[in-house]
Amino acid sequence: MLNSVEAGRRLMLRAAVYPLAAVVVLALAFLFMGPKYALGALVSGVAVVAGGGLAAWVALGGGVQAAGSAMVRLLMAFLLKTVLIVAVLVLGFVWWRLPPLALLAAIPVALMFQVLALARR
């Protein structure tokens, strides 16, 4: 196995585990405000992590391609991640009636730790 392939796998695992751990800590903090707050933080945080996994699968799953095709895959990955997060937010607000503070607080936390995980060497 190539080292670069293994390094990429480790990086993707870190990009999923770090934000998930941060969201769990945030949900535990919101547990002091009530279980619905903790659930709201978990739901939107997991949506960000799942969106990141979906985006990575779409963007990087096509193998070697021309520049135009690669750009389209990157754009589709971004759009799918955004649609997934917005859909979960709408479900959380409208259907499940979760607190907006918890739903919205988990998104920047998960995204920040996702970027930090990718930037760490």
PDB file of C-alpha atoms in Angstrom:
ATOM      1  CA  MET A   1       0.000   0.000   0.000  1.00  0.00           C
ATOM      2  CA  LEU A   2       1.257   3.467  -0.808  1.00  0.00           C
ATOM      3  CA  ASN A   3       2.087   5.786   2.065  1.00  0.00           C
ATOM      4  CA  SER A   4       0.061   8.604   0.531  1.00  0.00           C
ATOM      5  CA  VAL A   5      -3.049   6.434   0.410  1.00  0.00           C
ATOM      6  CA  GLU A   6      -2.625   5.446   4.055  1.00  0.00           C
ATOM      7  CA  ALA A   7      -1.960   9.063   5.031  1.00  0.00           C
ATOM      8  CA  GLY A   8      -5.145  10.109   3.235  1.00  0.00           C
ATOM      9  CA  ARG A   9      -7.154   7.489   5.104  1.00  0.00           C
ATOM     10  CA  ARG A  10      -5.753   8.632   8.437  1.00  0.00           C
ATOM     11  CA  LEU A  11      -6.534  12.242   7.539  1.00  0.00           C
ATOM     12  CA  MET A  12     -10.143  11.425   6.657  1.00  0.00           C
ATOM     13  CA  LEU A  13     -10.547   9.478   9.897  1.00  0.00           C
ATOM     14  CA  ARG A  14      -9.212  12.457  11.857  1.00  0.00           C
ATOM     15  CA  ALA A  15     -11.518  14.791   9.937  1.00  0.00           C
ATOM     16  CA  ALA A  16     -14.483  12.696  11.105  1.00  0.00           C
ATOM     17  CA  VAL A  17     -13.444  11.848  14.671  1.00  0.00           C
ATOM     18  CA  TYR A  18     -12.302  15.282  15.900  1.00  0.00           C
ATOM     19  CA  PRO A  19     -15.502  17.159  15.034  1.00  0.00           C
ATOM     20  CA  LEU A  20     -17.613  14.296  16.336  1.00  0.00           C
ATOM     21  CA  ALA A  21     -15.775  14.389  19.668  1.00  0.00           C
ATOM     22  CA  ALA A  22     -16.193  18.167  19.847  1.00  0.00           C
ATOM     23  CA  VAL A  23     -19.910  17.873  19.138  1.00  0.00           C
ATOM     24  CA  VAL A  24     -20.295  15.234  21.869  1.00  0.00           C
ATOM     25  CA  VAL A  25     -18.581  17.573  24.357  1.00  0.00           C
ATOM     26  CA  LEU A  26     -20.873  20.404  23.234  1.00  0.00           C
ATOM     27  CA  ALA A  27     -23.916  18.150  23.641  1.00  0.00           C
ATOM     28  CA  LEU A  28     -22.784  17.248  27.146  1.00  0.00           C
ATOM     29  CA  ALA A  29     -22.525  20.952  27.937  1.00  0.00           C
ATOM     30  CA  PHE A  30     -26.019  21.540  26.526  1.00  0.00           C
ATOM     31  CA  LEU A  31     -27.296  18.684  28.662  1.00  0.00           C
ATOM     32  CA  PHE A  32     -27.299  21.146  31.571  1.00  0.00           C
ATOM     33  CA  MET A  33     -29.950  23.136  29.699  1.00  0.00           C
ATOM     34  CA  GLY A  34     -32.032  20.068  28.927  1.00  0.00           C
ATOM     35  CA  PRO A  35     -32.073  16.876  26.858  1.00  0.00           C
ATOM     36  CA  LYS A  36     -33.643  18.581  23.831  1.00  0.00           C
ATOM     37  CA  TYR A  37     -30.705  20.994  23.687  1.00  0.00           C
ATOM     38  CA  ALA A  38     -28.232  18.107  23.815  1.00  0.00           C
ATOM     39  CA  LEU A  39     -30.152  16.242  21.124  1.00  0.00           C
ATOM     40  CA  GLY A  40     -30.227  19.341  18.936  1.00  0.00           C
ATOM     41  CA  ALA A  41     -26.466  19.742  19.185  1.00  0.00           C
ATOM     42  CA  LEU A  42     -25.915  16.071  18.407  1.00  0.00           C
ATOM     43  CA  VAL A  43     -28.271  16.043  15.432  1.00  0.00           C
ATOM     44  CA  SER A  44     -26.771  19.031  13.653  1.00  0.00           C
ATOM     45  CA  GLY A  45     -23.202  18.052  14.550  1.00  0.00           C
ATOM     46  CA  VAL A  46     -23.638  14.550  13.175  1.00  0.00           C
ATOM     47  CA  ALA A  47     -25.169  16.096  10.042  1.00  0.00           C
ATOM     48  CA  VAL A  48     -22.002  18.161   9.518  1.00  0.00           C
ATOM     49  CA  VAL A  49     -19.772  15.102   9.991  1.00  0.00           C
ATOM     50  CA  ALA A  50     -21.960  12.982   7.688  1.00  0.00           C
ATOM     51  CA  GLY A  51     -21.985  15.808   5.150  1.00  0.00           C
ATOM     52  CA  GLY A  52     -18.211  15.919   5.239  1.00  0.00           C
ATOM     53  CA  GLY A  53     -18.019  12.183   4.642  1.00  0.00           C
ATOM     54  CA  LEU A  54     -20.507  12.417   1.787  1.00  0.00           C
ATOM     55  CA  ALA A  55     -18.598  15.321   0.270  1.00  0.00           C
ATOM     56  CA  ALA A  56     -15.298  13.433   0.487  1.00  0.00           C
ATOM     57  CA  TRP A  57     -16.853  10.373  -1.105  1.00  0.00           C
ATOM     58  CA  VAL A  58     -18.310  12.387  -4.005  1.00  0.00           C
ATOM     59  CA  ALA A  59     -15.289  14.634  -4.536  1.00  0.00           C
ATOM     60  CA  LEU A  60     -12.594  11.980  -4.301  1.00  0.00           C
ATOM     61  CA  GLY A  61     -14.407   8.852  -5.433  1.00  0.00           C
ATOM     62  CA  GLY A  62     -14.012   9.293  -9.164  1.00  0.00           C
ATOM     63  CA  GLY A  63     -10.325   8.490  -9.533  1.00  0.00           C
ATOM     64  CA  VAL A  64      -8.124  10.440 -11.906  1.00  0.00           C
ATOM     65  CA  GLN A  65     -10.157  12.802 -14.088  1.00  0.00           C
ATOM     66  CA  ALA A  66      -9.791  15.863 -16.247  1.00  0.00           C
ATOM     67  CA  ALA A  67      -9.766  19.239 -14.507  1.00  0.00           C
ATOM     68  CA  GLY A  68     -13.303  20.128 -15.555  1.00  0.00           C
ATOM     69  CA  SER A  69     -14.731  16.869 -14.259  1.00  0.00           C
ATOM     70  CA  ALA A  70     -12.825  17.195 -11.002  1.00  0.00           C
ATOM     71  CA  MET A  71     -14.166  20.721 -10.511  1.00  0.00           C
ATOM     72  CA  VAL A  72     -17.731  19.552 -11.135  1.00  0.00           C
ATOM     73  CA  ARG A  73     -17.257  16.766  -8.563  1.00  0.00           C
ATOM     74  CA  LEU A  74     -15.948  19.266  -6.010  1.00  0.00           C
ATOM     75  CA  LEU A  75     -18.894  21.564  -6.629  1.00  0.00           C
ATOM     76  CA  MET A  76     -21.375  18.687  -6.346  1.00  0.00           C
ATOM     77  CA  ALA A  77     -19.723  17.586  -3.107  1.00  0.00           C
ATOM     78  CA  PHE A  78     -20.098  21.072  -1.630  1.00  0.00           C
ATOM     79  CA  LEU A  79     -23.727  21.304  -2.736  1.00  0.00           C
ATOM     80  CA  LEU A  80     -24.614  17.882  -1.330  1.00  0.00           C
ATOM     81  CA  LYS A  81     -22.992  18.730   2.012  1.00  0.00           C
ATOM     82  CA  THR A  82     -24.860  22.030   2.181  1.00  0.00           C
ATOM     83  CA  VAL A  83     -28.191  20.452   1.232  1.00  0.00           C
ATOM     84  CA  LEU A  84     -27.763  17.725   3.849  1.00  0.00           C
ATOM     85  CA  ILE A  85     -27.001  20.231   6.617  1.00  0.00           C
ATOM     86  CA  VAL A  86     -29.884  22.523   5.628  1.00  0.00           C
ATOM     87  CA  ALA A  87     -32.289  19.567   5.421  1.00  0.00           C
ATOM     88  CA  VAL A  88     -31.331  18.418   8.915  1.00  0.00           C
ATOM     89  CA  LEU A  89     -31.710  21.975  10.213  1.00  0.00           C
ATOM     90  CA  VAL A  90     -35.180  22.272   8.699  1.00  0.00           C
ATOM     91  CA  LEU A  91     -36.171  18.908  10.168  1.00  0.00           C
ATOM     92  CA  GLY A  92     -34.788  19.966  13.538  1.00  0.00           C
ATOM     93  CA  PHE A  93     -36.602  23.302  13.533  1.00  0.00           C
ATOM     94  CA  VAL A  94     -39.935  22.292  12.019  1.00  0.00           C
ATOM     95  CA  TRP A  95     -40.484  18.586  12.547  1.00  0.00           C
ATOM     96  CA  TRP A  96     -38.627  17.752  15.771  1.00  0.00           C
ATOM     97  CA  ARG A  97     -38.995  21.218  17.370  1.00  0.00           C
ATOM     98  CA  LEU A  98     -35.445  21.240  18.720  1.00  0.00           C
ATOM     99  CA  PRO A  99     -34.002  24.435  20.239  1.00  0.00           C
ATOM    100  CA  PRO A 100     -32.445  26.700  17.588  1.00  0.00           C
ATOM    101  CA  LEU A 101     -29.491  27.628  19.809  1.00  0.00           C
ATOM    102  CA  ALA A 102     -28.320  24.039  20.084  1.00  0.00           C
ATOM    103  CA  LEU A 103     -28.949  23.270  16.419  1.00  0.00           C
ATOM    104  CA  LEU A 104     -27.002  26.295  15.246  1.00  0.00           C
ATOM    105  CA  ALA A 105     -24.202  26.119  17.827  1.00  0.00           C
ATOM    106  CA  ALA A 106     -23.029  22.664  16.768  1.00  0.00           C
ATOM    107  CA  ILE A 107     -22.460  23.617  13.137  1.00  0.00           C
ATOM    108  CA  PRO A 108     -19.578  26.087  13.619  1.00  0.00           C
ATOM    109  CA  VAL A 109     -18.061  23.866  16.315  1.00  0.00           C
ATOM    110  CA  ALA A 110     -18.053  20.820  14.021  1.00  0.00           C
ATOM    111  CA  LEU A 111     -16.768  22.801  11.035  1.00  0.00           C
ATOM    112  CA  MET A 112     -14.028  24.447  13.097  1.00  0.00           C
ATOM    113  CA  PHE A 113     -12.772  21.123  14.433  1.00  0.00           C
ATOM    114  CA  GLN A 114     -13.005  19.597  10.951  1.00  0.00           C
ATOM    115  CA  VAL A 115     -10.713  22.315   9.607  1.00  0.00           C
ATOM    116  CA  LEU A 116      -8.370  21.966  12.584  1.00  0.00           C
ATOM    117  CA  ALA A 117      -8.175  18.205  12.051  1.00  0.00           C
ATOM    118  CA  LEU A 118      -7.297  18.711   8.391  1.00  0.00           C
ATOM    119  CA  ALA A 119      -4.694  21.393   9.177  1.00  0.00           C
ATOM    120  CA  ARG A 120      -2.909  19.354  11.849  1.00  0.00           C
ATOM    121  CA  ARG A 121       0.194  17.519  10.726  1.00  0.00           C
TER     122      ARG A 121
END
